[in-house]
Coordinates of C-alpha atoms in Angstrom, one line a residue:
X1 CA -68.7 204.2 41.0
X2 CA -65.4 202.8 42.3
X3 CA -62.6 201.5 40.1
X4 CA -60.0 199.2 41.7
X5 CA -56.8 200.2 40.0
X6 CA -54.4 197.9 41.9
X7 CA -52.2 196.6 39.0
X8 CA -50.3 198.8 36.6
X9 CA -51.1 196.6 33.6
X10 CA -54.9 196.9 34.1
X11 CA -55.0 200.6 34.8
X12 CA -55.7 201.6 31.2
X13 CA -58.6 199.1 31.1
X14 CA -60.3 200.8 34.0
X15 CA -59.7 204.2 32.5
X16 CA -61.3 203.0 29.3
X17 CA -64.3 201.7 31.4
X18 CA -64.7 205.0 33.2
X19 CA -64.4 207.0 30.0
X20 CA -67.0 204.7 28.2
X21 CA -69.4 205.1 31.1
X22 CA -69.3 208.9 30.7
X23 CA -69.8 208.5 26.9
X24 CA -72.9 206.5 27.6
X25 CA -74.3 209.2 29.8
X26 CA -73.3 208.2 33.3
X27 CA -73.2 211.4 35.4
X28 CA -72.5 209.9 38.8
X29 CA -69.3 210.4 40.9
X30 CA -66.4 208.2 39.6
X31 CA -63.5 207.5 42.0
X32 CA -60.4 205.3 41.4
X33 CA -58.6 203.6 44.2
X34 CA -55.9 201.0 44.8
X35 CA -52.1 200.9 44.6
X36 CA -51.6 202.3 41.1
X37 CA -54.2 205.1 41.5
X38 CA -53.1 206.2 45.0
X39 CA -49.5 206.7 43.9
X40 CA -50.5 208.5 40.7
X41 CA -53.5 210.6 41.9
X42 CA -52.4 213.9 40.5
X43 CA -51.4 212.4 37.1
X44 CA -54.7 210.5 36.8
X45 CA -56.8 213.6 37.6
X46 CA -54.8 215.6 35.0
X47 CA -55.0 213.0 32.3
X48 CA -58.4 211.3 32.8
X49 CA -61.4 213.8 32.8
X50 CA -63.8 211.0 33.4
X51 CA -62.5 210.5 37.0
X52 CA -63.7 212.8 39.7
X53 CA -61.4 211.7 42.4
X54 CA -58.8 209.2 43.6
X55 CA -59.0 207.4 47.0
X56 CA -55.9 207.0 49.1
X57 CA -56.7 204.3 51.6
X58 CA -59.0 201.4 52.2
X59 CA -62.3 201.7 50.5
X60 CA -64.9 201.2 53.3
X61 CA -64.6 204.6 55.1
X62 CA -64.0 206.6 52.0
X63 CA -66.9 205.2 49.9
X64 CA -69.3 205.3 52.9
X65 CA -68.4 209.0 53.6
X66 CA -68.9 209.8 49.9
X67 CA -72.3 208.1 49.9
X68 CA -73.4 209.9 53.1
X69 CA -72.3 213.3 51.8
X70 CA -73.8 212.7 48.3
X71 CA -70.4 212.7 46.7
X72 CA -69.1 215.9 48.3
X73 CA -65.3 215.3 48.1
X74 CA -64.3 217.5 51.0
X75 CA -66.5 215.4 53.3
X76 CA -64.6 212.2 52.7
X77 CA -61.2 211.3 54.2
X78 CA -58.3 210.1 52.1
X79 CA -59.6 211.7 48.9
X80 CA -57.8 213.6 46.1
X81 CA -60.0 215.6 43.8
X82 CA -60.1 218.5 41.3
X83 CA -61.4 221.9 42.5
X84 CA -61.4 223.9 39.3
X85 CA -57.7 224.0 38.2
X86 CA -56.5 223.0 41.7
X87 CA -56.0 219.5 43.0
X88 CA -57.0 219.2 46.7
X89 CA -56.5 216.5 49.3
X90 CA -58.6 215.8 52.3
X91 CA -57.1 214.5 55.6
X92 CA -55.8 210.9 55.6
X93 CA -58.3 208.1 56.0
X94 CA -57.1 206.0 58.9
X95 CA -57.6 202.2 58.3
X96 CA -59.9 200.4 60.7
X97 CA -57.5 198.7 63.3
X98 CA -60.0 196.0 64.2
X99 CA -61.0 194.1 61.1
X100 CA -63.8 192.3 62.9
X101 CA -65.7 195.5 62.9
X102 CA -66.0 195.6 59.1
X103 CA -69.0 194.1 57.4
X104 CA -68.7 190.9 55.5
X105 CA -68.4 191.3 51.8
X106 CA -71.3 191.0 49.3
X107 CA -71.1 187.7 47.5
X108 CA -72.6 186.8 44.1
X109 CA -74.9 183.7 44.0
X110 CA -75.0 181.1 42.8
X111 CA -71.4 180.5 43.9
X112 CA -68.8 179.5 41.4
X113 CA -67.8 175.8 41.6
X114 CA -64.9 173.5 40.9
X115 CA -65.8 169.8 40.6
X116 CA -69.2 170.6 42.0
X117 CA -67.7 172.3 45.1
X118 CA -68.8 175.9 45.8
X119 CA -65.9 178.4 46.2
X120 CA -65.5 181.9 47.7
X121 CA -62.7 184.3 48.1
X122 CA -61.7 185.3 51.7
X123 CA -59.6 187.7 53.6
X124 CA -58.2 186.8 57.1
X125 CA -55.9 189.7 57.3
X126 CA -54.8 192.9 55.6
X127 CA -51.3 194.3 54.8
X128 CA -47.8 192.9 55.1
X129 CA -45.2 193.2 57.9
X130 CA -42.3 193.0 55.5
X131 CA -40.6 195.7 53.3
X132 CA -39.5 194.0 50.0
X133 CA -37.7 196.5 47.8
X134 CA -39.9 195.8 44.7
X135 CA -43.3 195.4 46.3
X136 CA -46.1 197.9 46.1
X137 CA -48.1 196.3 48.9
X138 CA -45.9 197.5 51.7
X139 CA -45.4 200.8 50.0
X140 CA -49.2 201.4 49.7
X141 CA -49.9 200.5 53.3
X142 CA -47.1 202.9 54.4
X143 CA -48.7 205.6 52.3
X144 CA -52.1 205.0 53.8
X145 CA -50.9 204.9 57.5
X146 CA -51.9 202.7 60.4
X147 CA -50.7 199.3 61.2
X148 CA -48.9 197.6 58.3
X149 CA -50.4 194.1 59.2
X150 CA -53.7 193.4 60.8
X151 CA -55.4 190.0 61.4
X152 CA -59.0 189.2 62.0
X153 CA -59.7 187.3 65.1
X154 CA -60.0 183.5 64.8
X155 CA -63.6 183.6 66.1
X156 CA -64.6 186.4 63.6
X157 CA -63.0 184.6 60.7
X158 CA -64.6 181.2 61.6
X159 CA -68.0 182.9 62.0
X160 CA -68.0 184.0 58.4
X161 CA -66.6 180.7 57.2
X162 CA -69.2 178.8 59.2
X163 CA -72.0 180.8 57.7
X164 CA -70.7 180.2 54.2
X165 CA -70.1 176.5 54.9
X166 CA -73.7 176.0 56.0
X167 CA -74.7 177.7 52.8
X168 CA -72.8 175.0 50.8
X169 CA -69.4 176.5 50.4
X170 CA -66.5 174.0 50.6
X171 CA -63.5 175.9 49.1
X172 CA -62.1 179.0 50.6
X173 CA -59.5 181.0 48.6
X174 CA -57.6 183.3 51.0
X175 CA -56.2 186.4 49.3
X176 CA -54.2 187.6 52.3
X177 CA -50.8 189.0 51.2
X178 CA -49.5 186.8 54.0
X179 CA -51.8 184.4 55.7
X180 CA -49.4 183.9 58.6
X181 CA -47.1 186.1 60.6
X182 CA -43.4 185.8 61.2
X183 CA -43.2 183.9 64.5
X184 CA -43.9 180.2 64.8
X185 CA -45.4 180.4 68.3
X186 CA -47.9 183.0 67.3
X187 CA -48.7 181.1 64.1
X188 CA -49.3 177.9 66.0
X189 CA -51.6 179.7 68.5
X190 CA -53.6 181.3 65.6
X191 CA -54.0 178.0 63.8
X192 CA -55.2 176.2 66.9
X193 CA -57.6 179.0 67.7
X194 CA -59.0 178.9 64.2
X195 CA -59.4 175.1 64.4
X196 CA -61.3 175.4 67.6
X197 CA -63.5 178.2 66.4
X198 CA -64.4 176.2 63.2
X199 CA -65.3 173.2 65.3
X200 CA -67.5 175.4 67.5
X201 CA -69.2 176.5 64.3
X202 CA -69.9 172.9 63.3
X203 CA -67.8 173.1 60.2
X204 CA -67.0 169.8 58.5
X205 CA -64.8 169.0 55.6
X206 CA -63.5 172.0 53.7
X207 CA -60.4 173.1 51.7
X208 CA -58.5 176.4 51.6
X209 CA -55.7 178.0 49.8
X210 CA -53.3 180.6 51.2
X211 CA -50.2 182.7 50.3
X212 CA -47.1 182.4 52.4
X213 CA -43.5 183.4 52.7
X214 CA -41.0 180.5 52.7
X215 CA -39.5 181.6 56.0
X216 CA -43.0 181.2 57.6
X217 CA -43.2 177.6 56.4
X218 CA -42.8 175.3 59.5
X219 CA -43.5 171.6 59.4
X220 CA -45.6 171.6 62.6
X221 CA -47.6 174.7 61.6
X222 CA -48.3 173.5 58.1
X223 CA -48.9 170.0 59.2
X224 CA -51.8 171.2 61.3
X225 CA -53.0 173.4 58.5
X226 CA -53.0 170.4 56.1
X227 CA -55.0 168.4 58.6
X228 CA -57.5 171.3 58.7
X229 CA -57.9 171.3 54.9
X230 CA -55.0 173.3 53.4
X231 CA -54.7 172.2 49.8
X232 CA -52.9 175.0 48.0
X233 CA -50.0 177.4 48.8
X234 CA -48.8 180.2 46.6
X235 CA -45.3 180.4 47.9
X236 CA -43.3 183.7 47.8
X237 CA -40.1 182.2 46.5
X238 CA -39.3 185.2 44.3
X239 CA -35.6 184.3 43.7
X240 CA -33.4 181.3 43.6
X241 CA -30.0 182.8 44.6
X242 CA -28.8 184.6 47.7
X243 CA -27.7 187.6 45.7
X244 CA -31.1 188.0 44.0
X245 CA -32.9 187.7 47.4
X246 CA -30.6 190.4 48.7
X247 CA -31.2 192.7 45.7
X248 CA -35.0 192.3 46.1
X249 CA -34.9 193.0 49.9
X250 CA -36.7 189.8 50.7
X251 CA -35.2 189.2 54.1
X252 CA -35.2 185.5 53.5
X253 CA -32.4 183.0 52.7
X254 CA -32.1 180.5 49.8
X255 CA -32.2 177.8 52.5
X256 CA -35.7 179.0 53.4
X257 CA -36.9 178.5 49.9
X258 CA -35.5 175.0 49.6
X259 CA -36.8 174.0 53.0
X260 CA -40.3 175.4 52.4
X261 CA -40.7 173.5 49.1
X262 CA -39.4 170.3 50.7
X263 CA -41.9 170.5 53.6
X264 CA -44.9 171.4 51.4
X265 CA -44.2 168.7 48.9
X266 CA -43.8 166.1 51.7
X267 CA -47.2 167.3 53.0
X268 CA -48.6 166.7 49.5
X269 CA -49.9 170.3 49.1
X270 CA -50.4 171.9 45.7
X271 CA -47.6 174.5 45.8
X272 CA -47.0 177.1 43.1
X273 CA -44.5 179.9 42.8
X274 CA -43.2 182.8 40.7
X275 CA -39.6 183.6 40.1
X276 CA -38.2 187.1 39.5
X277 CA -35.5 185.7 37.2
X278 CA -33.9 189.0 36.4
X279 CA -33.6 192.3 38.3
X280 CA -31.9 195.7 37.5
X281 CA -28.6 194.5 39.0
X282 CA -28.5 190.9 37.6
X283 CA -25.4 189.3 36.4
X284 CA -25.3 186.3 34.0
X285 CA -24.0 184.1 36.8
X286 CA -26.9 185.1 38.9
X287 CA -29.3 184.4 36.1
X288 CA -27.7 181.0 35.7
X289 CA -28.1 180.4 39.4
X290 CA -31.8 181.2 39.3
X291 CA -32.2 178.8 36.3
X292 CA -30.4 176.1 38.3
X293 CA -32.9 176.6 41.2
X294 CA -35.7 175.9 38.7
X295 CA -33.9 172.8 37.5
X296 CA -33.9 171.5 41.1
X297 CA -37.6 172.1 41.6
X298 CA -39.4 170.8 38.5
X299 CA -42.3 169.2 40.5
X300 CA -44.1 172.5 41.3
X301 CA -46.1 174.7 39.0
X302 CA -44.2 177.8 38.3
X303 CA -43.9 181.0 36.3
X304 CA -41.1 183.5 35.9
X305 CA -40.7 187.1 34.8
X306 CA -38.5 190.2 35.2
X307 CA -38.7 192.4 38.3
X308 CA -40.8 195.4 37.4
X309 CA -40.9 198.8 38.9
X310 CA -43.9 200.1 40.9
X311 CA -44.3 203.6 42.3
X312 CA -43.5 204.2 45.9
X313 CA -41.2 201.3 46.3
X314 CA -37.5 201.4 47.4
X315 CA -36.5 200.0 44.1
X316 CA -38.3 202.8 42.2
X317 CA -36.7 205.5 44.3
X318 CA -33.2 203.9 43.8
X319 CA -33.5 203.7 40.0
X320 CA -35.0 207.2 39.7
X321 CA -32.2 208.6 41.7
X322 CA -29.7 206.9 39.4
X323 CA -31.5 208.2 36.3
X324 CA -32.2 204.7 35.0
X325 CA -36.0 204.7 34.7
X326 CA -37.6 204.9 31.3
X327 CA -41.2 205.3 30.2
X328 CA -43.9 207.0 32.3
X329 CA -46.3 206.2 35.1
X330 CA -48.4 203.9 32.9
X331 CA -45.4 201.5 32.8
X332 CA -41.9 202.2 34.1
X333 CA -39.1 200.5 32.2
X334 CA -35.3 200.1 32.8
X335 CA -32.3 198.4 31.3
X336 CA -30.4 195.8 33.4
X337 CA -27.1 197.3 34.4
X338 CA -25.0 194.4 32.9
X339 CA -25.4 193.8 29.2
X340 CA -25.3 190.0 29.3
X341 CA -28.5 189.5 31.4
X342 CA -30.1 192.2 29.3
X343 CA -29.4 190.1 26.2
X344 CA -30.8 187.1 28.1
X345 CA -33.9 189.0 28.9
X346 CA -34.5 189.9 25.2
X347 CA -34.2 186.2 24.2
X348 CA -36.6 185.2 27.0
X349 CA -39.1 187.8 26.0
X350 CA -39.1 186.6 22.4
X351 CA -39.4 182.9 23.5
X352 CA -41.6 182.9 26.5
X353 CA -44.0 185.8 26.4
X354 CA -47.0 183.7 25.2
X355 CA -46.0 180.8 27.4
X356 CA -46.0 183.1 30.5
X357 CA -48.5 185.9 29.8
X358 CA -50.2 185.2 26.5
X359 CA -53.9 184.5 25.8
X360 CA -53.4 180.8 26.7
X361 CA -50.3 180.5 28.9
X362 CA -48.9 177.0 29.2
X363 CA -47.6 177.7 32.7
X364 CA -51.2 178.5 33.8
X365 CA -52.5 175.3 32.3
X366 CA -49.7 173.4 34.1
X367 CA -50.9 174.9 37.4
X368 CA -54.5 174.2 36.7
X369 CA -53.7 170.5 36.1
X370 CA -52.0 170.2 39.5
X371 CA -54.7 172.3 41.2
X372 CA -57.6 170.3 39.9
X373 CA -56.0 167.0 40.7
X374 CA -55.4 168.2 44.2
X375 CA -59.0 169.2 44.7
X376 CA -60.2 165.9 43.2
X377 CA -57.9 163.9 45.3
X378 CA -58.7 165.6 48.6
X379 CA -62.4 165.4 48.2
X380 CA -63.1 162.4 46.0
X381 CA -59.9 160.4 45.7
X382 CA -57.6 159.7 42.8
X383 CA -55.9 156.7 41.1
X384 CA -52.2 156.0 40.8
X385 CA -52.3 156.4 37.0
X386 CA -54.1 159.7 37.1
X387 CA -51.8 161.0 39.8
X388 CA -48.8 160.0 37.8
X389 CA -50.2 161.8 34.7
X390 CA -50.9 165.0 36.6
X391 CA -47.6 165.2 38.4
X392 CA -45.7 164.0 35.4
X393 CA -47.3 166.7 33.2
X394 CA -46.2 169.5 35.5
X395 CA -42.6 168.1 35.5
X396 CA -42.5 167.8 31.7
X397 CA -43.7 171.4 31.2
X398 CA -41.1 172.7 33.7
X399 CA -38.3 170.6 32.2
X400 CA -39.1 172.0 28.8
X401 CA -39.0 175.5 30.1
X402 CA -35.8 175.1 32.0
X403 CA -34.1 173.4 29.1
X404 CA -34.7 176.5 26.9
X405 CA -33.6 178.8 29.7
X406 CA -30.3 176.8 29.9
X407 CA -29.9 177.2 26.2
X408 CA -30.4 181.0 26.5
X409 CA -27.7 181.3 29.2
X410 CA -25.3 179.2 27.2
X411 CA -25.9 181.2 24.1
X412 CA -25.3 184.5 25.8
X413 CA -22.1 183.2 27.4
X414 CA -20.9 182.2 23.9
X415 CA -21.8 185.5 22.3
X416 CA -24.6 184.0 20.2
X417 CA -27.5 186.2 21.4
X418 CA -28.8 187.2 17.9
X419 CA -32.1 188.1 16.4
X420 CA -32.0 184.9 14.4
X421 CA -31.6 182.9 17.7
X422 CA -34.5 184.8 19.2
X423 CA -36.7 183.9 16.2
X424 CA -35.7 180.3 16.3
X425 CA -36.4 180.0 20.1
X426 CA -39.8 181.6 19.6
X427 CA -40.7 179.1 16.9
X428 CA -39.6 176.1 18.8
X429 CA -41.2 177.1 22.1
X430 CA -44.5 177.8 20.2
X431 CA -44.4 174.3 18.7
X432 CA -43.8 172.8 22.1
X433 CA -46.6 174.9 23.5
X434 CA -49.1 173.4 21.0
X435 CA -48.0 169.8 21.9
X436 CA -48.0 170.4 25.6
X437 CA -51.3 172.2 25.5
X438 CA -52.9 169.1 23.9
X439 CA -51.3 166.8 26.6
X440 CA -52.6 169.1 29.4
X441 CA -56.1 169.1 28.0
X442 CA -56.0 165.3 27.9
X443 CA -54.8 165.1 31.5
X444 CA -57.5 167.5 32.7
X445 CA -60.1 165.2 31.0
X446 CA -58.6 162.2 32.9
X447 CA -58.8 164.1 36.2
X448 CA -62.4 165.0 35.7
X449 CA -63.3 161.4 34.9
X450 CA -61.8 159.9 38.1
X451 CA -64.5 157.7 39.7
X452 CA -65.7 159.3 42.9
X453 CA -65.2 157.2 46.1
X454 CA -66.8 159.6 48.6
X455 CA -70.3 160.9 48.7
X456 CA -72.1 163.4 51.0
X457 CA -72.9 161.4 54.1
X458 CA -75.4 162.3 56.8
X459 CA -73.5 163.5 59.8
X460 CA -73.8 162.0 63.3
X461 CA -76.4 163.2 65.8
X462 CA -73.6 165.0 67.6
X463 CA -72.6 166.8 64.4
X464 CA -76.1 167.8 63.6
X465 CA -76.6 169.1 67.2
X466 CA -73.5 171.2 66.9
X467 CA -74.6 172.6 63.6
X468 CA -78.0 173.5 65.0
X469 CA -76.4 175.3 68.0
X470 CA -73.9 177.2 65.8
X471 CA -76.6 178.5 63.5
X472 CA -78.2 180.5 66.4
X473 CA -74.8 182.0 67.1
X474 CA -73.9 183.1 63.6
X475 CA -77.2 183.7 61.7
X476 CA -77.1 187.4 62.6
X477 CA -73.6 187.6 61.1
X478 CA -74.8 186.1 57.9
X479 CA -77.3 189.0 57.5
X480 CA -75.1 192.0 58.3
X481 CA -75.2 194.8 55.7
X482 CA -72.9 194.2 52.8
X483 CA -70.6 197.1 52.1
X484 CA -67.8 195.7 49.9
X485 CA -67.4 193.3 47.1
X486 CA -65.0 190.4 46.7
X487 CA -64.4 189.5 43.1
X488 CA -65.0 185.8 42.4
X489 CA -62.9 183.5 40.2
X490 CA -65.1 182.1 37.4
X491 CA -65.6 178.4 37.2
X492 CA -63.4 176.2 35.0
X493 CA -64.8 174.4 32.0
X494 CA -67.5 171.9 32.9
X495 CA -66.1 168.5 33.9
X496 CA -66.8 165.5 31.7
X497 CA -68.4 163.8 34.7
X498 CA -69.8 166.2 37.3
X499 CA -69.3 165.7 41.0
X500 CA -72.5 165.2 43.1
X501 CA -73.9 168.3 44.8
X502 CA -72.7 168.8 48.3
X503 CA -74.8 169.4 51.4
X504 CA -76.0 172.9 51.9
X505 CA -76.3 173.4 55.7
X506 CA -78.7 170.5 56.5
X507 CA -76.2 168.7 58.7
X508 CA -74.7 166.6 56.0
X509 CA -70.9 166.3 55.9
X510 CA -68.3 164.8 53.6
X511 CA -66.6 161.8 55.2
X512 CA -63.4 161.0 53.2
X513 CA -62.0 157.5 53.1
X514 CA -58.9 157.2 55.2
X515 CA -55.6 156.2 53.6
X516 CA -52.3 155.1 55.0
X517 CA -49.6 157.7 54.9
X518 CA -47.6 157.1 51.7
X519 CA -44.3 158.3 50.4
X520 CA -44.1 161.7 48.7
X521 CA -44.5 161.7 44.9
X522 CA -41.4 160.3 43.4
X523 CA -40.0 162.1 40.4
X524 CA -39.0 160.1 37.3
X525 CA -35.3 159.3 37.2
X526 CA -35.0 160.8 33.7
X527 CA -36.5 164.3 33.6
X528 CA -36.3 164.4 29.9
X529 CA -38.5 161.4 29.2
X530 CA -42.3 161.4 29.5
X531 CA -43.5 160.4 32.9
X532 CA -44.4 156.7 32.8
X533 CA -48.0 155.9 33.7
X534 CA -48.1 152.9 36.1
X535 CA -50.8 150.3 35.7
X536 CA -54.1 151.5 37.0
X537 CA -54.3 149.9 40.5
X538 CA -57.8 151.1 41.1
X539 CA -59.0 154.2 42.9
X540 CA -56.8 155.8 45.6
X541 CA -59.1 157.3 48.3
X542 CA -58.8 160.9 49.3
X543 CA -56.5 161.7 52.2
X544 CA -57.8 162.4 55.7
X545 CA -57.2 166.2 55.3
X546 CA -60.3 168.4 55.8
X547 CA -59.2 171.8 54.5
X548 CA -60.1 174.1 51.6
X549 CA -58.1 175.5 48.6
X550 CA -57.5 178.7 46.7
X551 CA -59.2 179.4 43.4
X552 CA -57.6 177.5 40.6
X553 CA -55.9 179.3 37.9
X554 CA -58.6 179.8 35.4
X555 CA -58.7 178.5 31.9
X556 CA -58.7 180.0 29.4
X557 CA -56.7 182.8 31.0
X558 CA -57.4 186.5 30.4
X559 CA -56.5 188.2 27.1
X560 CA -53.0 189.6 26.9
X561 CA -52.7 192.8 28.9
X562 CA -51.8 196.1 27.3
X563 CA -48.2 196.1 28.6
X564 CA -46.1 199.2 27.9
X565 CA -42.9 197.5 28.6
X566 CA -41.6 194.0 27.8
X567 CA -42.5 191.2 30.0
X568 CA -44.0 193.1 32.9
X569 CA -44.3 191.1 36.1
X570 CA -47.5 189.1 36.2
X571 CA -49.7 189.6 39.2
X572 CA -49.5 187.0 41.9
X573 CA -50.8 183.6 41.0
X574 CA -53.6 183.0 40.2
X575 CA -54.0 185.9 37.8
X576 CA -56.8 188.4 38.2
X577 CA -60.1 187.0 36.9
X578 CA -61.8 188.8 33.9
X579 CA -64.9 190.9 34.4
X580 CA -68.0 188.7 34.8
X581 CA -70.9 189.0 32.3
X582 CA -72.5 192.5 32.4
X583 CA -75.7 191.4 34.2
X584 CA -73.7 189.9 37.1
X585 CA -70.7 192.2 37.3
X586 CA -72.3 195.3 38.8
X587 CA -74.4 194.2 41.8
X588 CA -76.5 196.5 43.9
X589 CA -75.4 196.7 47.5
X590 CA -77.8 195.2 50.1
X591 CA -80.3 197.7 51.4
X592 CA -79.8 199.1 54.9
X593 CA -82.9 197.5 56.3
X594 CA -83.1 193.8 57.2
X595 CA -83.6 190.9 54.8
X596 CA -87.2 190.3 55.9
X597 CA -88.4 193.9 55.7
X598 CA -91.5 194.3 53.5
X599 CA -89.6 197.0 51.5
X600 CA -87.6 194.1 49.9
X601 CA -90.7 193.1 48.0

């Protein structure tokens, strides 16, 4: 049994799961892996008797070696285990340099759906070529060895996408840490290669979501991605001032952030971001500058938090050397060096914890509204009134948040950061949350009730011929043994009017109604007033884009994590999905023999 301990704030949940399994009589080998486990292997083995070992590296070679050796730890690479009172380590597990050699992941069926559209999670690459001071991703890949950033070939990626598309999948949620590299020329070449490979597979309309750094956002590259079906970008903004970007070691400029948001908004892509509003070296002026950045960008779903400390990162080593770390490996804490931003943090924690990370975070709902509208628009069309409601709702939520942040900065400057103010802010934000939640639910209902203008349409003879030819090329790939799992995002609440089922590999394709290029969404002149709903001018057909999207932030969100420090950084948007129901969570891997073998019966 493998436990994926990637995030600090979920590590205790996995420990409880492993311990409960032992209490119920499970006697098998239990191994933990992931960023958190790898950096705390010795501590976990000392503190958690239920765990037999910790994996340091990518799971495929380690788990396969354990299975082949009947859980003999010394036979597996990249393993840390107890040998009596001694903790031993096997030789490092080198990651597979050619990702195309890895088997495709096991996928649960039936697929989860948004607006009737089947969605899967995907990986087109592994690792990250950057070295941000706060990020455990780069630190973990450095610990594991091998190339820090590897990409699948365009042909290999398109083969998996083509197989899934013919099985009815239309939405592809890429979880790559960075979908693109650093150089425009190489990114253009990869995008064009993927476009050609998808065409060779006979793939029709789809939508996909990616994660990207702002300095990788180029109008030509992302214009082509949009034409292919890009509908969502989680953008690595991280900070809204030059000083904060420098402290975080981002290697990007504030101008990159501004330019990237401008390009993606003009391309009409659902774009969300998280801001590390405070860091260990923050000043109040820098906090005010980050708030001002949010004020300039109210049109995009957002969230914010304090920079947190993860093992193995340059930031962790720096604060440890300075003697500024508090807590233990279950959750490292620190005090901001300057007292004024520390006071601002305490006020923000009191006011915004539930809005950002609680059981029903308003900022997640805001992102869901924009996300679901984007999907509906790209596949089925929208109306001017509903578009105005969706975009206006995002802006109202963000304006409300930024207004409170501005009040907090002003109060700290004036020396009024008191417990009474914290309680007052918390009460007012909670009241606004109730009102804005009701508004968001109403907007979601309107989005789900949009009349549908496009229907599955039988493809041309040429399209059907291409599909038939591509099946012969990729059918074997669809049947390769499954050796890993990709966690799926659960579906949203059922829409009030369901979208019709899409074709499932019989040659049908979606043919969107074309529309003239319009102007980008205009923000209301007065950000403090509710967004005006224009007269309903009838349905607006979907744009001519043909690409997929990332899994929407789910609703309701997960229960509050068991944080051991205030306002720990939330995981990248969308947040990690909760465990599926018991009878669908643990799935048996496919047998080593073929799908038509009599032993399957």
